[in-house]
Each structure stands twice: as C-alpha cells, then as structure tokens.
PDB file of C-alpha atoms in Angstrom:
ATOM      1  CA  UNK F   9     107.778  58.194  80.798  1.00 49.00           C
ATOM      2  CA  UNK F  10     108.231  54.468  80.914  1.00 52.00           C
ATOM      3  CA  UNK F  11     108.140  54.494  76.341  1.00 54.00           C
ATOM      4  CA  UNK F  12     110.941  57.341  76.612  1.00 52.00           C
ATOM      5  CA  UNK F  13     113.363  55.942  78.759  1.00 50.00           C
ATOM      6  CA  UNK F  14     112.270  52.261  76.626  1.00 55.00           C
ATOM      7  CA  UNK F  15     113.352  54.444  73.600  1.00 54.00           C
ATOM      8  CA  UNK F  16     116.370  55.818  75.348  1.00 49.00           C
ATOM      9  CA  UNK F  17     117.934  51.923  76.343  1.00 49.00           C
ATOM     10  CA  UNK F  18     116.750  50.686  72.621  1.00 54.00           C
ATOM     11  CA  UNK F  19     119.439  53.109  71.083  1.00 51.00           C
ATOM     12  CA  UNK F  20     121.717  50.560  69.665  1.00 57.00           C
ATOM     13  CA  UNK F  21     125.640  52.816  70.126  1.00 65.00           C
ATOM     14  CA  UNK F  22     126.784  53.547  73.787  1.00 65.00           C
ATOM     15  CA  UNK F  23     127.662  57.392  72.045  1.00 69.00           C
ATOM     16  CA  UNK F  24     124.415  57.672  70.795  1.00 74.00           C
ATOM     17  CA  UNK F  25     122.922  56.832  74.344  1.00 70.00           C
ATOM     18  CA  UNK F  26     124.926  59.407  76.168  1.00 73.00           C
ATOM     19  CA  UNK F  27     124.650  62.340  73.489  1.00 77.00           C
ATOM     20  CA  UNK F  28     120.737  61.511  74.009  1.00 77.00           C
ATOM     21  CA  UNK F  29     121.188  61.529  77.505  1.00 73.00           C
ATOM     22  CA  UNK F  30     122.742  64.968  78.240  1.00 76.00           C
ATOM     23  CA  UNK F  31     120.770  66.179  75.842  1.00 82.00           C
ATOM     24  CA  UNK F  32     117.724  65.492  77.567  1.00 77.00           C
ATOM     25  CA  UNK F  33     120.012  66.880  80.300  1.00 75.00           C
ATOM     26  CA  UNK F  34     119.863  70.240  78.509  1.00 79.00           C
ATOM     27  CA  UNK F  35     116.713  70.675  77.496  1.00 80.00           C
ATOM     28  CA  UNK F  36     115.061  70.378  80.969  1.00 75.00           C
ATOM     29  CA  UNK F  37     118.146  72.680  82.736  1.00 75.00           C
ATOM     30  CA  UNK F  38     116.840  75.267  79.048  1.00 79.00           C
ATOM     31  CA  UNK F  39     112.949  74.667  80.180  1.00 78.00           C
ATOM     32  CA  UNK F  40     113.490  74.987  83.948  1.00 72.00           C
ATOM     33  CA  UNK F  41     115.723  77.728  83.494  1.00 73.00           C
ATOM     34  CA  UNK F  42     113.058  79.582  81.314  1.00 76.00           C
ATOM     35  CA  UNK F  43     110.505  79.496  83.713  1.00 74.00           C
ATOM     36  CA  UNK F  44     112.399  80.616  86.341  1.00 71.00           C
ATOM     37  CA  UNK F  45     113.279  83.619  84.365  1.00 74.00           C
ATOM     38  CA  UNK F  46     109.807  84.412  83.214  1.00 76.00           C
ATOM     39  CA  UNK F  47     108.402  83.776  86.800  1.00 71.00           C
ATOM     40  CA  UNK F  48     111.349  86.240  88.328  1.00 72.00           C
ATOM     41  CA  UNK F  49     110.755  88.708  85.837  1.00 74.00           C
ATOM     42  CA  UNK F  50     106.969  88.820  86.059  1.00 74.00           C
ATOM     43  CA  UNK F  51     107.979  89.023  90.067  1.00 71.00           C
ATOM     44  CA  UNK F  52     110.159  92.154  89.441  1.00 71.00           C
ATOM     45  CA  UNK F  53     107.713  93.980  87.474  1.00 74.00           C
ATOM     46  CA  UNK F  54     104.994  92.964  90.091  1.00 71.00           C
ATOM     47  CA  UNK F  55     107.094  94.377  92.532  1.00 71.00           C
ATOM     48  CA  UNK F  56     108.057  97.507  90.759  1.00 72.00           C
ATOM     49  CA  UNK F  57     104.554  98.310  90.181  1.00 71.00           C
ATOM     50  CA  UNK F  58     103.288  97.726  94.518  1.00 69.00           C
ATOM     51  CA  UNK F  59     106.331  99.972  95.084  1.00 71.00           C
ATOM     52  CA  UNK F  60     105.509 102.515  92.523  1.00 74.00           C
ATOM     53  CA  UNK F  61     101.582 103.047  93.620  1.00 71.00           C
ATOM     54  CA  UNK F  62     102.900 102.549  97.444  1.00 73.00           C
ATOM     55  CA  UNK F  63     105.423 105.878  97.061  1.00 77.00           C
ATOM     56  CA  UNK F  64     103.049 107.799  95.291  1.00 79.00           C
ATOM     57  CA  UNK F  65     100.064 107.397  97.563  1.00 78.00           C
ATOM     58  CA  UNK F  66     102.539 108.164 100.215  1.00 79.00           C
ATOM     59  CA  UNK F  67     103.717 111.116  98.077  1.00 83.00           C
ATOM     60  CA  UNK F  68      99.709 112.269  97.703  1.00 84.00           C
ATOM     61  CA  UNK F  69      99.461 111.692 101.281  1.00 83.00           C
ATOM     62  CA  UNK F  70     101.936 114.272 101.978  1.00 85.00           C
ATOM     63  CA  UNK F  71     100.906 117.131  99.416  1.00 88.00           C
ATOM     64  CA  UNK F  72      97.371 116.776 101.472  1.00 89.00           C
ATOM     65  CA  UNK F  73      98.649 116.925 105.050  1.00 89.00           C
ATOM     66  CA  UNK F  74     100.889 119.935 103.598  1.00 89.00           C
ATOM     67  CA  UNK F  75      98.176 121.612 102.265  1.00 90.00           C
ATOM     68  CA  UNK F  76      96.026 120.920 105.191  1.00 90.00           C
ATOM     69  CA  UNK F  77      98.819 122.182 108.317  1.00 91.00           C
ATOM     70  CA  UNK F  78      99.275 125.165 105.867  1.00 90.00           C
ATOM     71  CA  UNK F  79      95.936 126.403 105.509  1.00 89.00           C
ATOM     72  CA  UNK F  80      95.810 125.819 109.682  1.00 89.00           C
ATOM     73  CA  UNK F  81      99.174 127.608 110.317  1.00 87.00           C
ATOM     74  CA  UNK F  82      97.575 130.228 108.166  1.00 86.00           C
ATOM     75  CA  UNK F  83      93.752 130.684 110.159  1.00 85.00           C
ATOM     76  CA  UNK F  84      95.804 130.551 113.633  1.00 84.00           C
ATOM     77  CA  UNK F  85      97.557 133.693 112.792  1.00 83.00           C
ATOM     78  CA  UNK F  86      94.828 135.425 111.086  1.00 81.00           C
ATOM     79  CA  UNK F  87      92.861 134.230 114.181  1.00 75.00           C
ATOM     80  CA  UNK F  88      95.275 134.872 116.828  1.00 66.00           C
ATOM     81  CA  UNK F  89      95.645 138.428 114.827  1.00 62.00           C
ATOM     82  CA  UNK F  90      92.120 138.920 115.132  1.00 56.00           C
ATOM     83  CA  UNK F  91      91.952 138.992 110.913  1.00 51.00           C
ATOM     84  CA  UNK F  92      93.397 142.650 110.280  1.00 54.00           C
ATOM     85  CA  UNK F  93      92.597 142.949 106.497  1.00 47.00           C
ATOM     86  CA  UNK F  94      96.109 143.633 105.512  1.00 53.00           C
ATOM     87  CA  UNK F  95      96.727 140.406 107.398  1.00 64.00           C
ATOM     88  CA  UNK F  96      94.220 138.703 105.050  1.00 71.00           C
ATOM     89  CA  UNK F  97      95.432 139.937 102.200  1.00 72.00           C
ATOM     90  CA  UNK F  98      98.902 139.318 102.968  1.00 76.00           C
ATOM     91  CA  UNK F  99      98.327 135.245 103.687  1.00 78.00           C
ATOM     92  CA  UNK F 100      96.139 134.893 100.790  1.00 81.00           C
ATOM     93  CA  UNK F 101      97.833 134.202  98.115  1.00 84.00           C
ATOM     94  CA  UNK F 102      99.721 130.988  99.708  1.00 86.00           C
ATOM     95  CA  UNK F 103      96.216 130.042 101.511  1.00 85.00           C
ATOM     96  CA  UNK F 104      94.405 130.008  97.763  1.00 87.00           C
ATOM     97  CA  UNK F 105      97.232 128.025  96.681  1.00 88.00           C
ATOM     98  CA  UNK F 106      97.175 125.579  99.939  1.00 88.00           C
ATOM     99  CA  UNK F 107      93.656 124.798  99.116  1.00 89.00           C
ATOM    100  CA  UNK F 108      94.053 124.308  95.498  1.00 90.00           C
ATOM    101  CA  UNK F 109      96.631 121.770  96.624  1.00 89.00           C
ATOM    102  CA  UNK F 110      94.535 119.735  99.004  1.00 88.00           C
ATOM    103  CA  UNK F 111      91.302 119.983  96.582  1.00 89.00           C
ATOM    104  CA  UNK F 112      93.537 118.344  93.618  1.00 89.00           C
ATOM    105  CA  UNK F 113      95.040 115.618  96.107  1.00 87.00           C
ATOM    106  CA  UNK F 114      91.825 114.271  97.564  1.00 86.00           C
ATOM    107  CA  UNK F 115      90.350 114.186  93.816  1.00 87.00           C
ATOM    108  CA  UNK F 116      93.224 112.378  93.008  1.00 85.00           C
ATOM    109  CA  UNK F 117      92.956 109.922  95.862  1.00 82.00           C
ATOM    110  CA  UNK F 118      88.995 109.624  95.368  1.00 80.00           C
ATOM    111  CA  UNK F 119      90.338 108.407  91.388  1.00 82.00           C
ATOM    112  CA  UNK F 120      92.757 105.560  93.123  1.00 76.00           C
ATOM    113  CA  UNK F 121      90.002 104.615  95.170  1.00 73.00           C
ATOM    114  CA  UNK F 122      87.577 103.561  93.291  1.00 73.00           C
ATOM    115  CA  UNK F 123      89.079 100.558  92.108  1.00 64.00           C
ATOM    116  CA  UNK F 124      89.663  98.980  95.722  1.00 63.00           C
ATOM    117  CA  UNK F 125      87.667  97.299  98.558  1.00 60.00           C
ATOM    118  CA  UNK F 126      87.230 100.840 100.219  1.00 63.00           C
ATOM    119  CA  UNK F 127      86.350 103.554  98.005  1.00 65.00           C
ATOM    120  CA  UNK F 128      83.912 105.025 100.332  1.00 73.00           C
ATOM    121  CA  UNK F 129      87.253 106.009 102.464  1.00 69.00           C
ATOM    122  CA  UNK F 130      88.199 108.542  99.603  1.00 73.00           C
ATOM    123  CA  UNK F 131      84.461 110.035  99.183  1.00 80.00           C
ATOM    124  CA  UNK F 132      84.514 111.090 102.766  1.00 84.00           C
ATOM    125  CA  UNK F 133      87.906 112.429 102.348  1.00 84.00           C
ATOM    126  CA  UNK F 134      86.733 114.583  99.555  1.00 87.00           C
ATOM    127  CA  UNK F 135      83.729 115.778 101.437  1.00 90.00           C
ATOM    128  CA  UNK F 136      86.131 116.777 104.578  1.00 89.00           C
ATOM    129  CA  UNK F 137      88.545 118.556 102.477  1.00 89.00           C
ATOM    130  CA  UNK F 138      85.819 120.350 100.913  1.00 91.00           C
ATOM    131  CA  UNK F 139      84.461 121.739 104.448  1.00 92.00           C
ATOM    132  CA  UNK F 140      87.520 123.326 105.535  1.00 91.00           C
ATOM    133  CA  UNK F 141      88.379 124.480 101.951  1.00 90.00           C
ATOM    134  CA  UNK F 142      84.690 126.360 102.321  1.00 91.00           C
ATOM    135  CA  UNK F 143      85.754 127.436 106.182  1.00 90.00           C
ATOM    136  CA  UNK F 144      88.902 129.135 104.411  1.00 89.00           C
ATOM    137  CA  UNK F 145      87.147 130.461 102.102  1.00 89.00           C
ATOM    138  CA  UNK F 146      84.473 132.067 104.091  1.00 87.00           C
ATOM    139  CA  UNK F 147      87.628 134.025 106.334  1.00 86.00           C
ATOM    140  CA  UNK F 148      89.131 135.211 103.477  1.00 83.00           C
ATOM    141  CA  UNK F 149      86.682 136.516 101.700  1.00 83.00           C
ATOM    142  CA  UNK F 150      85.101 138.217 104.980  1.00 80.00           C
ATOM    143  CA  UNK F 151      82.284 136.538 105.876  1.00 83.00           C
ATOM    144  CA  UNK F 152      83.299 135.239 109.046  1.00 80.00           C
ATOM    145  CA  UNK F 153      83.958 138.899 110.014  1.00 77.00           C
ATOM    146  CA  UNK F 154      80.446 140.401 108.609  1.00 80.00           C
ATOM    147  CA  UNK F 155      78.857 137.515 110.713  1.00 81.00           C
ATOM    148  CA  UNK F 156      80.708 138.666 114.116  1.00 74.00           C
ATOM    149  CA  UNK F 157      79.813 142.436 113.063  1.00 77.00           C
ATOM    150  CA  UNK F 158      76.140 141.516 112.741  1.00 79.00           C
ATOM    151  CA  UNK F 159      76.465 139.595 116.244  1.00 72.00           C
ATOM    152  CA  UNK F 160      78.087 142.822 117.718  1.00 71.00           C
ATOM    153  CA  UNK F 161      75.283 144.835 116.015  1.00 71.00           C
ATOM    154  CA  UNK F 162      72.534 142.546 117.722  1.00 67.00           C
ATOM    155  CA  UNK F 163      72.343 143.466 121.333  1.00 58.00           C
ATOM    156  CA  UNK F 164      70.244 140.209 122.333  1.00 59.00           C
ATOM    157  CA  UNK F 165      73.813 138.131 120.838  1.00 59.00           C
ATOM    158  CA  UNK F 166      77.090 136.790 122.207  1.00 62.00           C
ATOM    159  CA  UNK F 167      79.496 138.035 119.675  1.00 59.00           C
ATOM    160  CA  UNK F 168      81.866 135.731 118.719  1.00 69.00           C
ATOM    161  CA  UNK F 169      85.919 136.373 118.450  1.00 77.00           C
ATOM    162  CA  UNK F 170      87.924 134.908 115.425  1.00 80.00           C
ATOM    163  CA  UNK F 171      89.708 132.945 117.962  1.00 81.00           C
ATOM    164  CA  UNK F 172      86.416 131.350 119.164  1.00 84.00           C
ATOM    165  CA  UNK F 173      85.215 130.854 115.759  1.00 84.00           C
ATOM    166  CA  UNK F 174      88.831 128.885 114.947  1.00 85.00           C
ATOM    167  CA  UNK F 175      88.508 126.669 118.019  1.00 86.00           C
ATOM    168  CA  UNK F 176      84.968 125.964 117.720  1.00 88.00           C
ATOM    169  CA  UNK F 177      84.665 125.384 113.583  1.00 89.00           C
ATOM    170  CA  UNK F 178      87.858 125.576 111.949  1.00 89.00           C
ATOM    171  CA  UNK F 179      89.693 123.518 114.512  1.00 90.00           C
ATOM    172  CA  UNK F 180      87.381 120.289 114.699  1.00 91.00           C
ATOM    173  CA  UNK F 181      86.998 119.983 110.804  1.00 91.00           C
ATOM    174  CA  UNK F 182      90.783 120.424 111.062  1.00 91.00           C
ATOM    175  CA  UNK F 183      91.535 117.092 113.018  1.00 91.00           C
ATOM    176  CA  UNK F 184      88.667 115.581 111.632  1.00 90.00           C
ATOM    177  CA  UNK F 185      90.121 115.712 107.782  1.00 90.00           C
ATOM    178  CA  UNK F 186      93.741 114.742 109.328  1.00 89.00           C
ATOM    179  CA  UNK F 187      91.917 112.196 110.817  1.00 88.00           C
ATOM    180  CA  UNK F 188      90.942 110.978 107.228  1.00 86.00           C
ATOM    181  CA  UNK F 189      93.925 111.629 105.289  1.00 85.00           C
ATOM    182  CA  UNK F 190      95.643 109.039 108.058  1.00 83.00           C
ATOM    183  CA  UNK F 191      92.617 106.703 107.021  1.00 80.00           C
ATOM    184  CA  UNK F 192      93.285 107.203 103.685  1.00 79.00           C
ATOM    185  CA  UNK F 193      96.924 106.456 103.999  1.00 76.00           C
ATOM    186  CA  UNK F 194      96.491 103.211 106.425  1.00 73.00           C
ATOM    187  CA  UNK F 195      93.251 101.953 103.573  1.00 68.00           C
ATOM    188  CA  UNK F 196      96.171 102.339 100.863  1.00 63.00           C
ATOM    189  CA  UNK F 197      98.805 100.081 102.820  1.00 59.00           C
ATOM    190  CA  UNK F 198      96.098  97.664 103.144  1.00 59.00           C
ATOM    191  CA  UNK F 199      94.724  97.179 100.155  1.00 58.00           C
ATOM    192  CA  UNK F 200      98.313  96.371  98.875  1.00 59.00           C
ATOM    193  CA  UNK F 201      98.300  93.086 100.946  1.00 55.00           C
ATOM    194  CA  UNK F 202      96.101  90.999  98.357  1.00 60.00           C
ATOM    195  CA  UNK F 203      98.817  92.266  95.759  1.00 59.00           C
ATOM    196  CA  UNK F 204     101.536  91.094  97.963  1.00 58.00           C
ATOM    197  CA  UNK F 205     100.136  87.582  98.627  1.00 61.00           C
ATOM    198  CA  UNK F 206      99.947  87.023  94.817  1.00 66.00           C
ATOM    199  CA  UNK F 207     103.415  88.477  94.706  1.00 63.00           C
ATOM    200  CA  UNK F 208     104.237  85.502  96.934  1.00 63.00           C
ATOM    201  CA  UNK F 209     102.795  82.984  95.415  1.00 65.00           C
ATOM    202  CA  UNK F 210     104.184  83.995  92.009  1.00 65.00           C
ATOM    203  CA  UNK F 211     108.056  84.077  93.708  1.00 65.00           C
ATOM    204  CA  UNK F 212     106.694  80.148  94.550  1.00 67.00           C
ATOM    205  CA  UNK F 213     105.891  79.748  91.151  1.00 66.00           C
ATOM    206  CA  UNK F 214     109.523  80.706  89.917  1.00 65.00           C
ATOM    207  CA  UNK F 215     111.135  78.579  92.439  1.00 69.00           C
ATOM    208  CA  UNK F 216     108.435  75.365  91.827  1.00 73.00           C
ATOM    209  CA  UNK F 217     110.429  74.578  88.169  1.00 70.00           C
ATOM    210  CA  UNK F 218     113.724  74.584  89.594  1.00 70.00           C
ATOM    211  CA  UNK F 219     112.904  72.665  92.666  1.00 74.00           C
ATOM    212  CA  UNK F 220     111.380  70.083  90.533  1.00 77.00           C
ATOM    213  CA  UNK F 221     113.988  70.236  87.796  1.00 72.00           C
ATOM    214  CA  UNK F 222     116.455  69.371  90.720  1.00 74.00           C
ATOM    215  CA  UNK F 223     114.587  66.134  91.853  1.00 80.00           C
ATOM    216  CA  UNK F 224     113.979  64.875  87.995  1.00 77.00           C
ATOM    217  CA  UNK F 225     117.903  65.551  87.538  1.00 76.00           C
ATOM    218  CA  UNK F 226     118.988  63.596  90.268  1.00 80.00           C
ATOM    219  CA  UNK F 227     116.520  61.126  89.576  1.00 80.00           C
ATOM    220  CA  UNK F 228     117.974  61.166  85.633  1.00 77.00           C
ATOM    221  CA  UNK F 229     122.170  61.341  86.990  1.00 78.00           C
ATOM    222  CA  UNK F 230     121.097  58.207  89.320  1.00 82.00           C
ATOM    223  CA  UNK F 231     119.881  56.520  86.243  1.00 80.00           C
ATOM    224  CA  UNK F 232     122.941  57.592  84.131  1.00 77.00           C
ATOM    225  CA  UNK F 233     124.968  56.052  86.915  1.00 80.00           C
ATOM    226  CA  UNK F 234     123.299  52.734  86.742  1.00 82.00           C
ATOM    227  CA  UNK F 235     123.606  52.931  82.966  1.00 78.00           C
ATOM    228  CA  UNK F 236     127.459  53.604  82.902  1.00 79.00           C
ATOM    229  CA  UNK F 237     128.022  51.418  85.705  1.00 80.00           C
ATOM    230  CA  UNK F 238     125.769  48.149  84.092  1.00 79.00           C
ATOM    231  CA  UNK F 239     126.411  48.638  80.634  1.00 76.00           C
ATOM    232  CA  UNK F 240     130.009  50.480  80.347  1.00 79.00           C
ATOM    233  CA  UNK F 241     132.181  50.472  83.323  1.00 81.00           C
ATOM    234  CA  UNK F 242     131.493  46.444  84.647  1.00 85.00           C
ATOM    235  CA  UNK F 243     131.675  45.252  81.293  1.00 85.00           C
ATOM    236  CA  UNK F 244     135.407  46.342  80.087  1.00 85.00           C
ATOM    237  CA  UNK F 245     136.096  45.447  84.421  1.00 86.00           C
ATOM    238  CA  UNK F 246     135.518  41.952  82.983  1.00 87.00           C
ATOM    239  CA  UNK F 247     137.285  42.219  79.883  1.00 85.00           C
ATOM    240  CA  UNK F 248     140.211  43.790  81.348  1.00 86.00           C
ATOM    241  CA  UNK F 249     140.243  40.863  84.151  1.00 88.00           C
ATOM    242  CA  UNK F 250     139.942  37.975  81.474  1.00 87.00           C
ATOM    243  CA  UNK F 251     142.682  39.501  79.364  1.00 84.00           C
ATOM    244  CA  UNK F 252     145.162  39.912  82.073  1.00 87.00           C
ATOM    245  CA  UNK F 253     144.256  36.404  83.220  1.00 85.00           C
ATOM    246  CA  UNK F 254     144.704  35.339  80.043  1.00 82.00           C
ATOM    247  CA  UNK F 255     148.133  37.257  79.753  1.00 84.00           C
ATOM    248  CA  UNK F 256     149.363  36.472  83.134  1.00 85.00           C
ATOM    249  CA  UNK F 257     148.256  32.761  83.616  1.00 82.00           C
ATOM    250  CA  UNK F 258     147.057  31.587  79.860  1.00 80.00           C
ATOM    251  CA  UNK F 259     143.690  31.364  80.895  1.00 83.00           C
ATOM    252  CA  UNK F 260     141.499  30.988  78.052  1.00 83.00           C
ATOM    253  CA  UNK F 261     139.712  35.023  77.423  1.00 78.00           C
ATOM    254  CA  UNK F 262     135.773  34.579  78.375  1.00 76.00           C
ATOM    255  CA  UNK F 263     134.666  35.822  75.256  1.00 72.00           C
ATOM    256  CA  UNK F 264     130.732  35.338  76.428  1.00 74.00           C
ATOM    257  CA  UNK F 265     131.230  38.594  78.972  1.00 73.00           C
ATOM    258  CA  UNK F 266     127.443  39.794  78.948  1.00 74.00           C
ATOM    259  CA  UNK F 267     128.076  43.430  76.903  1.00 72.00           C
ATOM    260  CA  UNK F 268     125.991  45.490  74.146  1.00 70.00           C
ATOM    261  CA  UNK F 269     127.476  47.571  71.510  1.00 71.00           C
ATOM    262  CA  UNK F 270     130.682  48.997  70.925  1.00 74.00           C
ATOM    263  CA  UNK F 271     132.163  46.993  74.091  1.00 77.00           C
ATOM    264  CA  UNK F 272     130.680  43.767  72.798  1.00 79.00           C
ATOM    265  CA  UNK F 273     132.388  44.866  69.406  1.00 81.00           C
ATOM    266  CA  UNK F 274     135.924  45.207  71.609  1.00 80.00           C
ATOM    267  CA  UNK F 275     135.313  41.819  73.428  1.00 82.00           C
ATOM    268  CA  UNK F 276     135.019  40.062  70.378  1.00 84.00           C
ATOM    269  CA  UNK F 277     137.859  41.664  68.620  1.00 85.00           C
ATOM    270  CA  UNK F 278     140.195  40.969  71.584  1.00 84.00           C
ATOM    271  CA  UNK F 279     138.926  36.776  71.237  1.00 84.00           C
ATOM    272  CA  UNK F 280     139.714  37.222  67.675  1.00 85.00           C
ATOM    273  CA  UNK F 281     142.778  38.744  68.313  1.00 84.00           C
ATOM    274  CA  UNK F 282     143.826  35.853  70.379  1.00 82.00           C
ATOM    275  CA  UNK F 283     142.567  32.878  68.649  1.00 82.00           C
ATOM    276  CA  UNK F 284     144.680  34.318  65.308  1.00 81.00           C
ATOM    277  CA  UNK F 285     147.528  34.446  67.906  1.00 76.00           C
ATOM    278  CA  UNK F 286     147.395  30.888  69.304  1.00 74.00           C
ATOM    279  CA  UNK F 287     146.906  29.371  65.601  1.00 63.00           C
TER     280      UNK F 287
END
C-alpha cells in the first residue's frame, strides 16, 4: 500500500495525479460493485431455490392429507352404510384413485428425504400410508365383510359391525398417518434452516465489499483532500497573495513559494513576467 500511494505522489504533472487518482477511484467502485452483484445474485437464486422446494413440499403435503381425508370420508360412509355392495362399488373408483394419490406422494417425500438429517421421518411415513392403503383395500375388495360373516357364522364369536371395525382399525391408523404427514411437513420446514443461515451469511458477504469499499473511499477522498489542499489549492493562495501584494504595494513577488509541477511552472512564469517588466 505504502509503494502505491509512493508511486501515486512520484507522478511528476498535477493532471496526471488526479486522472490516476479517480481512476483508482473507479476501479474499486467497478470491483466493489461486482461483488456485490455476484453476491446478490447468488442470494436470489439461493432464495429462489428454499422457496421453490418449501412450496412444493407444502404442495406434496397437501395431495397426501387430500388423499388421506378422502379415503376416510369414503370408509365412514361405507361404514356408517354398513358397506351395501352397490355402495362399494359406487365409492370405488375415487377411493382407488385416493390411494394411488397418497402412495405416489409419500414415495415422493421418502425421495426428498433421503438427502436430509431425517430421512427416517419419510420411511415411517411410507410404511403408515401403506397400512391404511392395505385397510382400504381389504373393504373394498370384501374381506372385511367375509371376516364379519365368518364371525357371525361362529357361534363361540362377537361379530364385529363395519362401524366397529372403522373405529377400532381404520380410525387409529387414520390419525396415526396424519400424525406423520404433519411430521413430515414440520421435518421439511426444519431442515430448511441450515439453508437459510448460509443464505444469511452469503447476503453478509454481498454487503462486506461495499461496506469496506466505503471506508477505503473515504479513507482515499481524505487523502485527495490533503493532496489538493497541500499541493494545489495553498500553493496558487500564495501566489495569488504575493502578486496582489506585489500589484497593490510593489512588494517584490516571492518567487521561492514551496510548489511542484505545473504551479511551480506558473510561479516562475509570473517572476519572469515581472522581472522583464521592471527592466
């Protein structure tokens, strides 16, 4: 630092000095100015991407909570309706589809998964979705009925009703896999946070340049100051002083006024000036 500003005061024209100056002036506002933009832009596509994969696990969220109340709406009114086949056949086409649905979300999910601190969360989701899809199943396709027709046909059993078997099977695996679909959802939102911390420090990284671009150019204008004022605006002061002096009262122009360059060039001109003058 100390051989470039050296190499800055060794220029030998006062034009030369100030074009190097704002140069220099330029190039850091260009550098400062480039990080900043490649730090913001790295911060908007950083961004872009936590907002993308935080709407579409909310979106998969949904499709499995939809598919999940469906199927439930669905086994309450075959259950309520004590399963009539026409019933059955009636709810399912839109059941079938209900459970395709939630079987392609949670696979889906389980894929996200894998690559954060909780995968296990997805694995278990899988394995719930895949007991109620199988207690669906079973209703549809009649085995839940065959199983309370062999109870009836056993005089030493309780038989069972469809609503009993909905409240004490269906029902619990019910809340159990909206239970882990909420999981699933919170586990999501949470393992966004390490993205969002490096999110913040990279907005600290865009700001960093321009913060310290702002110190080293008021630490360079402060300089530039103290150049102007020591080697520019004091020096033609003093020439301007001595040649009104010398104007005003005929006292003799100080042609030794302490100047460099182009103003030492005027000084001298002006004491030539005069002494031709006063021959």
């Amino acid at each position: 630092m100390a051989k470039f500003l050296n190499s800055i005061f060794s220029i030998k024209t006062v034009t030369r000095r100030i074009r190097t100056a704002f140069i220099c002036l330029l190039l850091l506002l260009f550098f400062s100015g480039a990080m900043s933009l490649f730090e913001l832009e790295r911060v908007s596509q950083d961004t872009e991407a936590i907002l993308l994969a935080s709407r579409d696990n909310v979106d998969l969220a949904g499709d499995m909570l939809t598919a999940l109340n469906e199927q439930n709406d669905i086994m309450i009114m075959l259950a309520v309706s004590s399963g009539k086949f026409g019933d059955i056949q009636h709810y399912s086409t839109p059941c079938e589809e209900s459970m395709q649905l939630l079987s392609r979300s949670v696979v889906a999910a389980q894929q996200r998964m894998k690559g954060t601190e909780t995968p296990m969360a997805a694995d278990t989701l899988v394995m719930c979705a895949n007991r109620i899809n199988e207690l669906t199943s079973a209703y549809l396709s009649g085995d839940v009925h065959r199983s309370i027709a062999m109870a009836l046909a056993d005089s030493t059993q309780v038989a069972p009703t469809t609503h009993e078997w909905y409240v004490n099977q269906y029902k619990p695996e019910y809340e159990i896999t909206a239970e882990h679909i909420t999981r699933y959802m919170t586990g999501v939102h949470n393992s966004l946070g390490p993205e969002v911390n490096n999110l913040s420090h990279t907005a600290r990284r865009a700001v960093t340049p321009v913060f310290i671009s702002l110190i080293v150019m008021v630490v360079i204008v402060i300089m530039f100051y103290f150049f102007m004022d020591h080697y520019f605006v004091r020096p033609i002061l003093r020439i301007n002083r001595s040649l009104g002096d010398y104007l005003t009262y005929k006292k003799p122009f100080d042609s030794e006024i302490g100047c460099r360059d182009e103003i030492a060039t005027l000084r001298d001109r002006i004491a030539q000036l005069i002494t031709k003058f006063t021959k």
